[in-house]
């Protein structure tokens, strides 16, 4: 279960919707079932990015708060 | 046709949104558009009228309305007829129920919980221009993001949901805990709990949950009363949370407006009347239907 993320993306300071666009592009390079780890800001990013990830068919596995940011582990969905 | 601006019944004009400017021979024509909705054809007509009867000056009001400024008093009736022929009615000013404002709601917004358009249309049909002690403003907002500022209006309607956690499908990712805007969700011995006293019924948890383990147990309208900006601002008080039927909502709206009409002093906003009489008493009397 302790699968390692295939890719990590620090999106601290990257505003909406660019943070999601970058997340989406990173996910495109992975195969379904792979994990992507991103760091996003609290506030607007936390409101919008998780929902967009869900709408694109991917799944959030874990959310860990890191100060003013959050570390989010995403599993790429079946495309 | 009045031969002098002095012969005009200014109060009657004001009632239908024709407002005298400080340049006394000129008027602002305030138009009626519920929830800020106009068709493209209507906007074309507004442009035409502003060019023909005004000085091509169109003002977008703070209440989603359109005003055509600098219409000479001798041209008002003609301009009004031309607008009405295109299906654009006049607005309102003075101590009465004003045009209802609304956000786009569920029809187009990803966060919208209620369909704001039919609700704002219904309220407008029934109450627009009814006389009240002072101005009375209503707003309908699709969800607790509150874009239509329900809490800054004398009467505000806000969509909302009551979340419920389904243990079986949950994978404990903790997204709900970290995205709840009021920290109403917490974890205790491996289970999620939520504190309804902190919940604002916003639907962020149910919308975001990756496994749909947070579901809406209830969906409805939250009713706010007594909000106002102006000289003495006051945010609205919550009258009732998640009213589930439109019948109950409309019955309460009826009682609220009647209550204000019966108890408000002249030029006293609804919220200030509530503070004068006591919030608990007013709420109780409106909810129970016992009129003062």
PDB file of N, CA and C in Angstrom, chain B residues 182-236:
ATOM      1  N   UNK B 182     -15.399  26.151   8.192  1.00  0.00           N
ATOM      2  CA  UNK B 182     -15.662  26.549   9.588  1.00  0.00           C
ATOM      3  C   UNK B 182     -15.156  25.510  10.592  1.00  0.00           C
ATOM      4  N   UNK B 183     -14.337  24.593  10.127  1.00  0.00           N
ATOM      5  CA  UNK B 183     -13.793  23.530  11.002  1.00  0.00           C
ATOM      6  C   UNK B 183     -14.904  22.794  11.757  1.00  0.00           C
ATOM      7  N   UNK B 184     -15.994  22.533  11.045  1.00  0.00           N
ATOM      8  CA  UNK B 184     -17.114  21.838  11.684  1.00  0.00           C
ATOM      9  C   UNK B 184     -16.896  20.321  11.692  1.00  0.00           C
ATOM     10  N   UNK B 185     -15.943  19.847  10.841  1.00  0.00           N
ATOM     11  CA  UNK B 185     -15.701  18.402  10.753  1.00  0.00           C
ATOM     12  C   UNK B 185     -14.422  18.060  11.522  1.00  0.00           C
ATOM     13  N   UNK B 186     -14.480  17.025  12.333  1.00  0.00           N
ATOM     14  CA  UNK B 186     -13.284  16.605  13.076  1.00  0.00           C
ATOM     15  C   UNK B 186     -13.252  15.091  13.179  1.00  0.00           C
ATOM     16  N   UNK B 187     -12.081  14.588  13.525  1.00  0.00           N
ATOM     17  CA  UNK B 187     -11.927  13.146  13.618  1.00  0.00           C
ATOM     18  C   UNK B 187     -11.766  12.743  15.080  1.00  0.00           C
ATOM     19  N   UNK B 188     -12.446  11.663  15.454  1.00  0.00           N
ATOM     20  CA  UNK B 188     -12.332  11.159  16.825  1.00  0.00           C
ATOM     21  C   UNK B 188     -12.367   9.645  16.751  1.00  0.00           C
ATOM     22  N   UNK B 189     -11.396   9.008  17.316  1.00  0.00           N
ATOM     23  CA  UNK B 189     -11.198   7.554  17.288  1.00  0.00           C
ATOM     24  C   UNK B 189     -11.576   6.933  15.929  1.00  0.00           C
ATOM     25  N   UNK B 190     -10.903   7.458  14.915  1.00  0.00           N
ATOM     26  CA  UNK B 190     -11.030   6.862  13.587  1.00  0.00           C
ATOM     27  C   UNK B 190     -12.317   7.181  12.834  1.00  0.00           C
ATOM     28  N   UNK B 191     -13.162   8.005  13.412  1.00  0.00           N
ATOM     29  CA  UNK B 191     -14.412   8.334  12.720  1.00  0.00           C
ATOM     30  C   UNK B 191     -14.537   9.851  12.551  1.00  0.00           C
ATOM     31  N   UNK B 192     -15.204  10.246  11.474  1.00  0.00           N
ATOM     32  CA  UNK B 192     -15.457  11.674  11.278  1.00  0.00           C
ATOM     33  C   UNK B 192     -16.750  12.056  11.983  1.00  0.00           C
ATOM     34  N   UNK B 193     -16.724  13.225  12.570  1.00  0.00           N
ATOM     35  CA  UNK B 193     -17.928  13.751  13.216  1.00  0.00           C
ATOM     36  C   UNK B 193     -18.117  15.165  12.707  1.00  0.00           C
ATOM     37  N   UNK B 194     -19.316  15.657  12.874  1.00  0.00           N
ATOM     38  CA  UNK B 194     -19.439  17.070  12.538  1.00  0.00           C
ATOM     39  C   UNK B 194     -20.362  17.782  13.514  1.00  0.00           C
ATOM     40  N   UNK B 195     -19.996  19.031  13.748  1.00  0.00           N
ATOM     41  CA  UNK B 195     -20.658  19.842  14.759  1.00  0.00           C
ATOM     42  C   UNK B 195     -21.617  20.780  14.025  1.00  0.00           C
ATOM     43  N   UNK B 196     -22.901  20.470  14.096  1.00  0.00           N
ATOM     44  CA  UNK B 196     -23.858  21.262  13.312  1.00  0.00           C
ATOM     45  C   UNK B 196     -23.887  22.728  13.735  1.00  0.00           C
ATOM     46  N   UNK B 197     -23.531  23.004  14.982  1.00  0.00           N
ATOM     47  CA  UNK B 197     -23.565  24.408  15.419  1.00  0.00           C
ATOM     48  C   UNK B 197     -22.515  25.245  14.672  1.00  0.00           C
ATOM     49  N   UNK B 198     -21.483  24.575  14.126  1.00  0.00           N
ATOM     50  CA  UNK B 198     -20.475  25.319  13.359  1.00  0.00           C
ATOM     51  C   UNK B 198     -20.761  25.274  11.853  1.00  0.00           C
ATOM     52  N   UNK B 199     -21.556  24.307  11.404  1.00  0.00           N
ATOM     53  CA  UNK B 199     -21.795  24.091   9.973  1.00  0.00           C
ATOM     54  C   UNK B 199     -22.555  25.272   9.365  1.00  0.00           C
ATOM     55  N   UNK B 200     -22.108  25.675   8.163  1.00  0.00           N
ATOM     56  CA  UNK B 200     -22.822  26.755   7.469  1.00  0.00           C
ATOM     57  C   UNK B 200     -23.586  26.214   6.255  1.00  0.00           C
ATOM     58  N   UNK B 201     -23.682  24.888   6.134  1.00  0.00           N
ATOM     59  CA  UNK B 201     -24.522  24.240   5.115  1.00  0.00           C
ATOM     60  C   UNK B 201     -24.054  24.541   3.691  1.00  0.00           C
ATOM     61  N   UNK B 202     -22.721  24.627   3.494  1.00  0.00           N
ATOM     62  CA  UNK B 202     -22.192  25.157   2.234  1.00  0.00           C
ATOM     63  C   UNK B 202     -22.007  24.125   1.121  1.00  0.00           C
ATOM     64  N   UNK B 203     -21.934  22.839   1.462  1.00  0.00           N
ATOM     65  CA  UNK B 203     -21.777  21.757   0.473  1.00  0.00           C
ATOM     66  C   UNK B 203     -20.354  21.547  -0.031  1.00  0.00           C
ATOM     67  N   UNK B 204     -19.369  22.191   0.587  1.00  0.00           N
ATOM     68  CA  UNK B 204     -17.984  21.962   0.144  1.00  0.00           C
ATOM     69  C   UNK B 204     -17.580  20.516   0.443  1.00  0.00           C
ATOM     70  N   UNK B 205     -17.959  20.003   1.614  1.00  0.00           N
ATOM     71  CA  UNK B 205     -17.576  18.617   1.955  1.00  0.00           C
ATOM     72  C   UNK B 205     -18.246  17.614   1.015  1.00  0.00           C
ATOM     73  N   UNK B 206     -19.528  17.797   0.741  1.00  0.00           N
ATOM     74  CA  UNK B 206     -20.220  16.828  -0.113  1.00  0.00           C
ATOM     75  C   UNK B 206     -19.746  16.919  -1.562  1.00  0.00           C
ATOM     76  N   UNK B 207     -19.419  18.137  -2.011  1.00  0.00           N
ATOM     77  CA  UNK B 207     -18.959  18.292  -3.397  1.00  0.00           C
ATOM     78  C   UNK B 207     -17.562  17.758  -3.591  1.00  0.00           C
ATOM     79  N   UNK B 208     -16.691  17.967  -2.594  1.00  0.00           N
ATOM     80  CA  UNK B 208     -15.281  17.621  -2.753  1.00  0.00           C
ATOM     81  C   UNK B 208     -14.953  16.175  -2.427  1.00  0.00           C
ATOM     82  N   UNK B 209     -15.712  15.539  -1.579  1.00  0.00           N
ATOM     83  CA  UNK B 209     -15.350  14.210  -1.077  1.00  0.00           C
ATOM     84  C   UNK B 209     -15.062  13.239  -2.232  1.00  0.00           C
ATOM     85  N   UNK B 210     -13.849  12.676  -2.271  1.00  0.00           N
ATOM     86  CA  UNK B 210     -13.453  11.815  -3.403  1.00  0.00           C
ATOM     87  C   UNK B 210     -14.284  10.540  -3.504  1.00  0.00           C
ATOM     88  N   UNK B 211     -14.878  10.094  -2.404  1.00  0.00           N
ATOM     89  CA  UNK B 211     -15.637   8.842  -2.443  1.00  0.00           C
ATOM     90  C   UNK B 211     -17.134   9.073  -2.212  1.00  0.00           C
ATOM     91  N   UNK B 212     -17.537  10.327  -2.245  1.00  0.00           N
ATOM     92  CA  UNK B 212     -18.940  10.695  -1.970  1.00  0.00           C
ATOM     93  C   UNK B 212     -19.441  10.107  -0.650  1.00  0.00           C
ATOM     94  N   UNK B 213     -18.570  10.113   0.340  1.00  0.00           N
ATOM     95  CA  UNK B 213     -18.964   9.599   1.644  1.00  0.00           C
ATOM     96  C   UNK B 213     -19.691  10.657   2.471  1.00  0.00           C
ATOM     97  N   UNK B 214     -19.503  11.915   2.100  1.00  0.00           N
ATOM     98  CA  UNK B 214     -20.343  12.968   2.677  1.00  0.00           C
ATOM     99  C   UNK B 214     -21.485  13.204   1.699  1.00  0.00           C
ATOM    100  N   UNK B 215     -22.701  13.020   2.164  1.00  0.00           N
ATOM    101  CA  UNK B 215     -23.865  13.219   1.302  1.00  0.00           C
ATOM    102  C   UNK B 215     -24.793  14.255   1.929  1.00  0.00           C
ATOM    103  N   UNK B 216     -25.665  14.807   1.118  1.00  0.00           N
ATOM    104  CA  UNK B 216     -26.626  15.785   1.631  1.00  0.00           C
ATOM    105  C   UNK B 216     -27.812  15.033   2.231  1.00  0.00           C
ATOM    106  N   UNK B 217     -27.952  15.149   3.539  1.00  0.00           N
ATOM    107  CA  UNK B 217     -29.082  14.494   4.200  1.00  0.00           C
ATOM    108  C   UNK B 217     -30.336  15.344   4.040  1.00  0.00           C
ATOM    109  N   UNK B 218     -30.114  16.617   3.773  1.00  0.00           N
ATOM    110  CA  UNK B 218     -31.219  17.552   3.691  1.00  0.00           C
ATOM    111  C   UNK B 218     -30.776  18.702   2.788  1.00  0.00           C
ATOM    112  N   UNK B 219     -31.701  19.241   2.034  1.00  0.00           N
ATOM    113  CA  UNK B 219     -31.371  20.351   1.142  1.00  0.00           C
ATOM    114  C   UNK B 219     -32.506  21.363   1.256  1.00  0.00           C
ATOM    115  N   UNK B 220     -32.205  22.634   1.275  1.00  0.00           N
ATOM    116  CA  UNK B 220     -33.304  23.587   1.386  1.00  0.00           C
ATOM    117  C   UNK B 220     -32.873  25.037   1.365  1.00  0.00           C
ATOM    118  N   UNK B 221     -33.768  25.858   1.874  1.00  0.00           N
ATOM    119  CA  UNK B 221     -33.577  27.313   1.872  1.00  0.00           C
ATOM    120  C   UNK B 221     -33.346  27.796   3.301  1.00  0.00           C
ATOM    121  N   UNK B 222     -32.325  28.617   3.480  1.00  0.00           N
ATOM    122  CA  UNK B 222     -32.132  29.269   4.772  1.00  0.00           C
ATOM    123  C   UNK B 222     -32.632  30.704   4.626  1.00  0.00           C
ATOM    124  N   UNK B 223     -33.405  31.121   5.617  1.00  0.00           N
ATOM    125  CA  UNK B 223     -34.047  32.434   5.535  1.00  0.00           C
ATOM    126  C   UNK B 223     -33.369  33.405   6.502  1.00  0.00           C
ATOM    127  N   UNK B 224     -32.937  34.539   5.952  1.00  0.00           N
ATOM    128  CA  UNK B 224     -32.269  35.584   6.742  1.00  0.00           C
ATOM    129  C   UNK B 224     -33.155  36.829   6.783  1.00  0.00           C
ATOM    130  N   UNK B 225     -33.196  37.482   7.925  1.00  0.00           N
ATOM    131  CA  UNK B 225     -34.021  38.695   8.018  1.00  0.00           C
ATOM    132  C   UNK B 225     -33.250  39.866   8.635  1.00  0.00           C
ATOM    133  N   UNK B 226     -33.597  41.051   8.145  1.00  0.00           N
ATOM    134  CA  UNK B 226     -33.114  42.273   8.789  1.00  0.00           C
ATOM    135  C   UNK B 226     -31.745  42.766   8.386  1.00  0.00           C
ATOM    136  N   UNK B 227     -31.224  42.305   7.282  1.00  0.00           N
ATOM    137  CA  UNK B 227     -29.932  42.825   6.836  1.00  0.00           C
ATOM    138  C   UNK B 227     -30.110  44.174   6.153  1.00  0.00           C
ATOM    139  N   UNK B 228     -29.133  45.039   6.285  1.00  0.00           N
ATOM    140  CA  UNK B 228     -29.170  46.321   5.588  1.00  0.00           C
ATOM    141  C   UNK B 228     -27.762  46.902   5.548  1.00  0.00           C
ATOM    142  N   UNK B 229     -27.474  47.667   4.524  1.00  0.00           N
ATOM    143  CA  UNK B 229     -26.223  48.443   4.504  1.00  0.00           C
ATOM    144  C   UNK B 229     -26.625  49.875   4.856  1.00  0.00           C
ATOM    145  N   UNK B 230     -26.240  50.844   4.084  1.00  0.00           N
ATOM    146  CA  UNK B 230     -26.692  52.204   4.343  1.00  0.00           C
ATOM    147  C   UNK B 230     -26.039  52.846   5.549  1.00  0.00           C
ATOM    148  N   UNK B 231     -26.710  53.856   6.098  1.00  0.00           N
ATOM    149  CA  UNK B 231     -26.100  54.689   7.143  1.00  0.00           C
ATOM    150  C   UNK B 231     -25.818  53.916   8.418  1.00  0.00           C
ATOM    151  N   UNK B 232     -26.736  52.998   8.747  1.00  0.00           N
ATOM    152  CA  UNK B 232     -26.535  52.183   9.956  1.00  0.00           C
ATOM    153  C   UNK B 232     -26.568  50.712   9.536  1.00  0.00           C
ATOM    154  N   UNK B 233     -25.419  50.189   9.132  1.00  0.00           N
ATOM    155  CA  UNK B 233     -25.409  48.816   8.602  1.00  0.00           C
ATOM    156  C   UNK B 233     -25.720  47.781   9.673  1.00  0.00           C
ATOM    157  N   UNK B 234     -26.334  46.696   9.220  1.00  0.00           N
ATOM    158  CA  UNK B 234     -26.666  45.596  10.136  1.00  0.00           C
ATOM    159  C   UNK B 234     -26.736  44.328   9.297  1.00  0.00           C
ATOM    160  N   UNK B 235     -25.978  43.318   9.667  1.00  0.00           N
ATOM    161  CA  UNK B 235     -26.068  42.062   8.927  1.00  0.00           C
ATOM    162  C   UNK B 235     -27.318  41.314   9.389  1.00  0.00           C
ATOM    163  N   UNK B 236     -27.858  40.491   8.488  1.00  0.00           N
ATOM    164  CA  UNK B 236     -29.120  39.803   8.769  1.00  0.00           C
ATOM    165  C   UNK B 236     -28.990  38.785   9.902  1.00  0.00           C
TER     166      UNK B 236
END
